[in-house]
Coordinates of C-alpha atoms and ligand atoms in Angstrom, one line a residue:
X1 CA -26.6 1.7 -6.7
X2 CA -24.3 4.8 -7.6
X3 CA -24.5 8.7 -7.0
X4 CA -25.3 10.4 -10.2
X5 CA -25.2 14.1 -10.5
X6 CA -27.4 15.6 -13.5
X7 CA -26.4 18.5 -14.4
X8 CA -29.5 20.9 -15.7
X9 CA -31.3 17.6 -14.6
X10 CA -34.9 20.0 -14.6
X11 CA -34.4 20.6 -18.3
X12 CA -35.9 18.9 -21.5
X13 CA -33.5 15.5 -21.7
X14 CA -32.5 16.4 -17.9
X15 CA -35.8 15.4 -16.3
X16 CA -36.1 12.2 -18.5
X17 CA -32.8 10.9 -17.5
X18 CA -33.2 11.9 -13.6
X19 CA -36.6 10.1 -13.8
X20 CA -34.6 6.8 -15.7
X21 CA -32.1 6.9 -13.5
X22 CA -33.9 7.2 -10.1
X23 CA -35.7 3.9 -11.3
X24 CA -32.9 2.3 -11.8
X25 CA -32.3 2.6 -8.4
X26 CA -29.4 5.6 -8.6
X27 CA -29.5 7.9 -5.7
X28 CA -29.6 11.6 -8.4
X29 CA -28.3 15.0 -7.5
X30 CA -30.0 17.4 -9.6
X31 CA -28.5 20.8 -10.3
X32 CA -30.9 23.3 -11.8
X33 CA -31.6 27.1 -11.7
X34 CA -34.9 26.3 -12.9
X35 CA -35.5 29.2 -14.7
X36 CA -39.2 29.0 -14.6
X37 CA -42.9 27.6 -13.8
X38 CA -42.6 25.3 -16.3
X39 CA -39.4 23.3 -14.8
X40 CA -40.6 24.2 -11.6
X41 CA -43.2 21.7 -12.2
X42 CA -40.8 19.5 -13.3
X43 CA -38.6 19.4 -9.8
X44 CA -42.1 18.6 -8.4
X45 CA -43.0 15.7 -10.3
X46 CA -39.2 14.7 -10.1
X47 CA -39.5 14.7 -6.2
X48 CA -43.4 13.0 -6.2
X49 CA -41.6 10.1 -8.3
X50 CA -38.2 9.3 -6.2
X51 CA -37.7 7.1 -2.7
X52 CA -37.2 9.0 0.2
X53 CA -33.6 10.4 0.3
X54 CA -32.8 8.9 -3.2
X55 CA -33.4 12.5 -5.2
X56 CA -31.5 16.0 -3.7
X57 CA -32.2 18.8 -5.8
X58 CA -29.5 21.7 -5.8
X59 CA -31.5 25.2 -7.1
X60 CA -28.2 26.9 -8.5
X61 CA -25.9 28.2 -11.1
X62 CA -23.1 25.6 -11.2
X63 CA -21.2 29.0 -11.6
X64 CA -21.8 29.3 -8.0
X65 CA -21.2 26.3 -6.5
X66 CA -18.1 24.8 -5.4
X67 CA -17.7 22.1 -7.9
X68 CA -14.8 19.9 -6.2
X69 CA -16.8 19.6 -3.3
X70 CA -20.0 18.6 -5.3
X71 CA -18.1 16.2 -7.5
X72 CA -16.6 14.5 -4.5
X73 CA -20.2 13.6 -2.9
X74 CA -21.0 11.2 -6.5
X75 CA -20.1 8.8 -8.5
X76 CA -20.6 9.8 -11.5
X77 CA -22.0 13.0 -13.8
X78 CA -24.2 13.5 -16.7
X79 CA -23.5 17.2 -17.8
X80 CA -26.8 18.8 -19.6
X81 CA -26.6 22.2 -18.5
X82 CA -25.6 24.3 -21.1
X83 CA -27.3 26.9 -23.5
X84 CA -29.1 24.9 -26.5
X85 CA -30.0 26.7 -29.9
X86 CA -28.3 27.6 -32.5
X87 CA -30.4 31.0 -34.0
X88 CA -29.5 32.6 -30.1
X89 CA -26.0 31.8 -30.5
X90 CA -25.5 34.4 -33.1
X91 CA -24.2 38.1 -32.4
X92 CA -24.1 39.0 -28.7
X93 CA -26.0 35.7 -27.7
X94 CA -22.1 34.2 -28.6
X95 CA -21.4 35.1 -24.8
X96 CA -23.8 32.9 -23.2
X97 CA -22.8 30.2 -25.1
X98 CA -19.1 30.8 -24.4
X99 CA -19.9 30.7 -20.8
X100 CA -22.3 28.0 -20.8
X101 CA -21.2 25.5 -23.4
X102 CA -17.7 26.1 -23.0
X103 CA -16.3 28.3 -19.6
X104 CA -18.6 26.4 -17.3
X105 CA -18.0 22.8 -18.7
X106 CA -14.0 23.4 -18.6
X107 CA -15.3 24.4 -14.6
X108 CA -16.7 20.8 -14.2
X109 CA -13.5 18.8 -15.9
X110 CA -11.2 20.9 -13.9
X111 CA -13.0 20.1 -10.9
X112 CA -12.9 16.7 -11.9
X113 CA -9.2 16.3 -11.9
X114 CA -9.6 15.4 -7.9
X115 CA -12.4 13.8 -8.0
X116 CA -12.7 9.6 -7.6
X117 CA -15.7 9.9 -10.5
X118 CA -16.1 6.6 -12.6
X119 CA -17.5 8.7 -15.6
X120 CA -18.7 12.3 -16.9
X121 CA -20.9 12.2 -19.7
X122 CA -20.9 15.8 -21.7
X123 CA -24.1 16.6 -24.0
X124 CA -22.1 17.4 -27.2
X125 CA -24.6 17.9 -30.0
X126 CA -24.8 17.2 -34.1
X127 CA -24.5 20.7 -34.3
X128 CA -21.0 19.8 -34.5
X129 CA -20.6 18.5 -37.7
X130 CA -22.7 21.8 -39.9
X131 CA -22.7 20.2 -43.7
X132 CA -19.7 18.1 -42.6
X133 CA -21.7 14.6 -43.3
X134 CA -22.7 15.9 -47.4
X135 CA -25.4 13.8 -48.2
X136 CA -25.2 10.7 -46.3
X137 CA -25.0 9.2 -42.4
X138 CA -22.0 11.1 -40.9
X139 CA -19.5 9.2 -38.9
X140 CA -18.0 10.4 -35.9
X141 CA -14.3 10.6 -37.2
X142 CA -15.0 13.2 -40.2
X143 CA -13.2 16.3 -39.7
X144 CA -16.2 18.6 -38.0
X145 CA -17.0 21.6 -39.7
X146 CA -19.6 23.9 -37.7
X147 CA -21.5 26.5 -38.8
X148 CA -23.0 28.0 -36.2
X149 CA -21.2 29.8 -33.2
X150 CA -23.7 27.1 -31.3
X151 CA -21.6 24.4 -33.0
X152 CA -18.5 25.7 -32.4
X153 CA -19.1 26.0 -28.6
X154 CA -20.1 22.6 -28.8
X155 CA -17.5 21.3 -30.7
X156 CA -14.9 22.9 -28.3
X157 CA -16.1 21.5 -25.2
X158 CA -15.5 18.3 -27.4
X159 CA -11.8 19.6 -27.6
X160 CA -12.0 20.3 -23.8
X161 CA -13.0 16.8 -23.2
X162 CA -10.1 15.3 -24.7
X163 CA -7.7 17.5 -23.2
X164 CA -9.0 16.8 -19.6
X165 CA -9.0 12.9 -20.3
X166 CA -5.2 13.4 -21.3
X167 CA -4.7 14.4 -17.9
X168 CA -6.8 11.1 -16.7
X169 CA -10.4 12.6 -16.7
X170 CA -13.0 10.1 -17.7
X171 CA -15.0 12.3 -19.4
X172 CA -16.6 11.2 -22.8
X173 CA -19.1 13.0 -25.4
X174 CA -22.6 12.2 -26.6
X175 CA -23.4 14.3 -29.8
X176 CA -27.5 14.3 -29.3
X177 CA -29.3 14.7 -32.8
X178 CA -32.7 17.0 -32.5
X179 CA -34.4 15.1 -30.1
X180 CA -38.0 15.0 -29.4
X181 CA -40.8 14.1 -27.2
X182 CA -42.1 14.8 -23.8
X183 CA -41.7 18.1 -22.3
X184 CA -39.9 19.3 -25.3
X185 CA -38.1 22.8 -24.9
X186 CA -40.9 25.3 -26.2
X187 CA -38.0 26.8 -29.0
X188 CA -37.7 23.3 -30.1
X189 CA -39.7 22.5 -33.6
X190 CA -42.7 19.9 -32.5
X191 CA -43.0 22.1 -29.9
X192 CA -44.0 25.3 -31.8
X193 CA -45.6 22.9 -34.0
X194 CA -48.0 21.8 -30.9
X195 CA -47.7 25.7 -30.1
X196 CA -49.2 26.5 -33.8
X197 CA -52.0 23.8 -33.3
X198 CA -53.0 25.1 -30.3
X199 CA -53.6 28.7 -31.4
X200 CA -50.4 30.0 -30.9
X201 CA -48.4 31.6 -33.2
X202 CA -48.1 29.7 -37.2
X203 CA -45.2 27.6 -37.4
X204 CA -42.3 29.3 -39.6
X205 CA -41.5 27.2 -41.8
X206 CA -38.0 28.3 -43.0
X207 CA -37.3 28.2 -46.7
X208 CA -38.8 25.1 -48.6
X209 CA -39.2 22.6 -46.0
X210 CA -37.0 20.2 -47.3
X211 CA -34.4 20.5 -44.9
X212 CA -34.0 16.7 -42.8
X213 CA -33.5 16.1 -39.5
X214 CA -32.3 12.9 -38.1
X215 CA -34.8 13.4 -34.8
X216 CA -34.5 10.9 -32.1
X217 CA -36.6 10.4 -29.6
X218 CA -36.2 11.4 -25.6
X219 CA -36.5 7.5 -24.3
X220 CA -33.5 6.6 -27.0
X221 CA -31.7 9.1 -25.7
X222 CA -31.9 8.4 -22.7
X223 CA -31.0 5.3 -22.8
X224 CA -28.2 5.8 -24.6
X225 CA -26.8 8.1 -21.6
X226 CA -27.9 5.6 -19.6
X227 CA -25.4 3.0 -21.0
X228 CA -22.8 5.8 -21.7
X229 CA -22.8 6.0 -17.7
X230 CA -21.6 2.4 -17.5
X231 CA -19.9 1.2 -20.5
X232 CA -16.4 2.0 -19.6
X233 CA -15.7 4.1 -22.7
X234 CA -11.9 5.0 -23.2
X235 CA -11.8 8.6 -21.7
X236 CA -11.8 11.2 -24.7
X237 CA -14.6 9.3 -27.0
X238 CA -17.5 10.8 -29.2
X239 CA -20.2 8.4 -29.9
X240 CA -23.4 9.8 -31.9
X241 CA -26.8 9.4 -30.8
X242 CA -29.6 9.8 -33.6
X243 CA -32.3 7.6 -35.2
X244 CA -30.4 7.3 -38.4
X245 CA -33.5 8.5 -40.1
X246 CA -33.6 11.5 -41.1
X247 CA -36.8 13.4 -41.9
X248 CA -37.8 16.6 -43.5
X249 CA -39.3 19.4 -42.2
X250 CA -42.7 19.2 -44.6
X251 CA -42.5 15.5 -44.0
X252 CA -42.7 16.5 -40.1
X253 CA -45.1 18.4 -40.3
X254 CA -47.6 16.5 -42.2
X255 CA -46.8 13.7 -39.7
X256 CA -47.8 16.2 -37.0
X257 CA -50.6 17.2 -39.2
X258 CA -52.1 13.6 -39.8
X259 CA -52.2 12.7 -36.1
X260 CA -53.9 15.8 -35.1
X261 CA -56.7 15.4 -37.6
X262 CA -55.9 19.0 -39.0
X263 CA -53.3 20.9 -40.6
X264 CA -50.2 22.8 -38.8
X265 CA -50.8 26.3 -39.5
X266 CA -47.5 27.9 -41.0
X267 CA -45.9 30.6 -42.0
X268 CA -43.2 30.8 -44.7
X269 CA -40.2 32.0 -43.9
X270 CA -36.9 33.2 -44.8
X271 CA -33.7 30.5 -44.6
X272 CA -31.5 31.0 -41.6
X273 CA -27.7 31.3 -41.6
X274 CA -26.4 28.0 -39.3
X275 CA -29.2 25.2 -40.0
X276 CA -28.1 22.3 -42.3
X277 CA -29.6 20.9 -45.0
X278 CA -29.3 17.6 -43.2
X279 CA -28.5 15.9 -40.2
X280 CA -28.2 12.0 -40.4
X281 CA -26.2 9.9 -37.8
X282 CA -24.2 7.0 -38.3
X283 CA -25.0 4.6 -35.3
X284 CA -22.4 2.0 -36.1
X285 CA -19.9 3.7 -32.9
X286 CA -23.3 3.8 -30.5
X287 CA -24.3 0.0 -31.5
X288 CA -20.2 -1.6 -31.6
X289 CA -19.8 0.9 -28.1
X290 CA -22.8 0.9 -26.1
X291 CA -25.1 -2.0 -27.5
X292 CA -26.9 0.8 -28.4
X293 CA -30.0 1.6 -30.9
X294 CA -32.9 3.7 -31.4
X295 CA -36.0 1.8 -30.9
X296 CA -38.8 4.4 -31.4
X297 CA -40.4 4.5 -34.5
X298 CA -41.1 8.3 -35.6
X299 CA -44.5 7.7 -35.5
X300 CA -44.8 6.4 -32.0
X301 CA -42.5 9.2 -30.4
X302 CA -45.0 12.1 -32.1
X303 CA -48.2 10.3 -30.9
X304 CA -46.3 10.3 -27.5
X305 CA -45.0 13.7 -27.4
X306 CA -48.6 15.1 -28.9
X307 CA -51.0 13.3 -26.7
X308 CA -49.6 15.3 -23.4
X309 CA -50.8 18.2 -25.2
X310 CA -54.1 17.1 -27.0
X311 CA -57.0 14.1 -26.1
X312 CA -57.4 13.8 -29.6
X313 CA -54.7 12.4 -31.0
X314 CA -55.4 9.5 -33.6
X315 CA -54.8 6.4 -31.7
X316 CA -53.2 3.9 -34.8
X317 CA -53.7 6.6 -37.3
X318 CA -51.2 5.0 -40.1
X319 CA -48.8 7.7 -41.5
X320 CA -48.3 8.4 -45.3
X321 CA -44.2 10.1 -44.2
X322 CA -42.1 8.8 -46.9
X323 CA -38.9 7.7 -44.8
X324 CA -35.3 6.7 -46.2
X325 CA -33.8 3.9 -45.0
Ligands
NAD401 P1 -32.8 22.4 -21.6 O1 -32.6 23.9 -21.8 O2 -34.2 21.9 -21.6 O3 -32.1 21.9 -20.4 C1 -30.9 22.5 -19.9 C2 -31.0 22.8 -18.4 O4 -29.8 23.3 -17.9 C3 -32.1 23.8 -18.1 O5 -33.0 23.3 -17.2 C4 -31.3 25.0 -17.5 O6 -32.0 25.6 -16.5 C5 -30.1 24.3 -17.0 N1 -28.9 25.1 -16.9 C6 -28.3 25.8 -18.0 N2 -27.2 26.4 -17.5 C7 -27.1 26.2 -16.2 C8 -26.2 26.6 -15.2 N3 -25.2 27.5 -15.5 N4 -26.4 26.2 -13.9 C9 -27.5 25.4 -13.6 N5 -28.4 25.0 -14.5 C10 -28.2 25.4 -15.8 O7 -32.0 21.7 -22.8 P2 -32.1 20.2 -23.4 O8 -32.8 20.3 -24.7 O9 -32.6 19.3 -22.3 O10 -30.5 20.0 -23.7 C11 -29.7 19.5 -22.7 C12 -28.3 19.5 -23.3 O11 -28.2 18.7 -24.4 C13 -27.7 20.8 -23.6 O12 -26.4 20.9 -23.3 C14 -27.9 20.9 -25.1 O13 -27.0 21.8 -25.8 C15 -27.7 19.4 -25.5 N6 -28.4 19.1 -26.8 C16 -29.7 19.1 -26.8 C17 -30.3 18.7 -28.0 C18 -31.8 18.7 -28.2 O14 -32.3 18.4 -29.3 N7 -32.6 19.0 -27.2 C19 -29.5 18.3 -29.1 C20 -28.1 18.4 -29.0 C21 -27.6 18.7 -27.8

């Protein structure tokens, strides 16, 4: 049994990983400002789900906190707090970013200079890479090429990591590739796809759909920063964490579509500066590393992530999404 903090452990991947990790038997320090009702409900089902004295959640800005001291009371940290998307990381949004992705992670590797931690694990993101990997799976030693301000913040913290593990920090970085599933962030695409279904506003559909993904599914995730936590990785690494099947936007949404019983209403939009054409992950680093591999089929994580929303999602429903290998 080890202390883990999580940090923005009420978020999206956050309150996964908390929940993984407190069955594991970890005692887990959450720290969250829980920004609203939503997450609030999270910390709650968080707390209904954890042993007595084996969950302590901290309702703060890590800006405010004194980090030395809180990195002194656990074994190791899984950094998630940060400032996610990349169309709000444009024009004045930049400074958020700056301060989340980048001033405030540098605040947590600093702090982890004196601190007996036996590993930091920093959400880095795909984002990274921009049109870096061209047409096929991109490898984690290409020379990363952003282009988003989102991906640059990202990509420094990357820079910040292996500066601090220089110094003897054992901080590595996970580069998470659009992940879905339970409690997705509402900003995130299945989510305003559910959002459309349900009578919300019609999904925009940006340019002609045939933009891919490489989505990955929370419980992959999760378990890939699960095994991050304890596979010793030489201080300073990168490892990508994807399905290594990319999917286009159309194809997504006819998935969505198919398991609903009814079409996702859209609405065509303009391209935006900063998304790829594709994201696709190489996995050999996560497999060789961490034993590592996606094991939820596309199909499986949708049905999952949709049936918290509707009853009527088709149980076996077989799916006609053309998928690359
Ligand atoms: P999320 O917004 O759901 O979770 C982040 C949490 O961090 C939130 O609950 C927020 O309240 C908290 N937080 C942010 N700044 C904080 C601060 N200063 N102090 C305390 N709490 C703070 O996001 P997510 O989708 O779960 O993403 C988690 C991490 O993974 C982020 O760093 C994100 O950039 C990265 N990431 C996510 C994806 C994805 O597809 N979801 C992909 C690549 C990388």
């Amino acid at each position: 049994m080890s202390s883990v903090l999580v940090t923005g452990g009420a978020g999206f991947i956050g309150a996964s990983l908390c929940t993984r990790l407190l069955d594991d038997g970890h005692r887990v320090v959450v720290v969250d400002r829980v920004p609203d009702a939503r997450r609030g409900r999270t910390v709650a089902e968080l707390a209904e789900h954890a042993d007595p004295g084996m969950l302590e959640v901290v309702v703060a800005d890590l800006a405010d906190l004194d980090l030395p001291a809180l990195l002194r009371r656990v074994d190791a940290v899984v950094h998630l707090a940060g400032r996610p998307g990349v169309q709000t990381s444009w024009a004045d949004g930049f400074d958020d970013h700056l301060q989340e992705n980048v001033a405030l992670s540098q605040h947590l590797l600093e702090a982890a200079l004196d601190a007996p931690l036996r590993t930091i694990v920093m959400a880095s993101s795909s984002s990274v890479y921009g049109e870096a990997g061209g047409d096929g799976p991109v490898r984690e030693d290409v020379a990363l090429r952003p282009i988003s301000p989102y991906g640059v913040s990202k990509a420094t913290l990357e820079m910040l990591v292996g500066a601090y593990a220089l110094r003897g920090v054992p901080a590595v970085a996970l580069r998470y590739f659009s992940v879905y599933g339970r409690r997705q962030r509402p900003d995130m695409a299945v989510a305003r796809m559910v959002e459309a279904l349900r009578g919300g506003p019609p999904f925009p559909l940006r340019g002609d759909g045939t933009q891919s993904r490489d989505m990955t599914h929370v419980d992959d995730v999760v378990e890939a920063t699960a095994r991050a936590l304890d596979a010793n990785l030489r201080p300073g690494t990168v490892v990508n964490v994807g399905s290594g099947r990319p999917i286009s936007l159309a194809e997504t949404l006819d998935a969505v579509g198919q398991l609903c019983g009814r079409p996702v209403p859209v609405e065509p939009v303009s391209a935006v500066p900063g998304d790829p054409r594709q994201t696709w992950a190489d996995l050999s680093r996560a497999e060789r590393l961490l034993g590592w591999q996606p094991r939820t089929a596309l199909v499986d994580g949708l049905r999952d992530q949709l049936s918290c929303d509707f009853t009527d999602v088709r149980p076996g429903s077989p799916l006609s999404v053309p998928r690359r290998s």
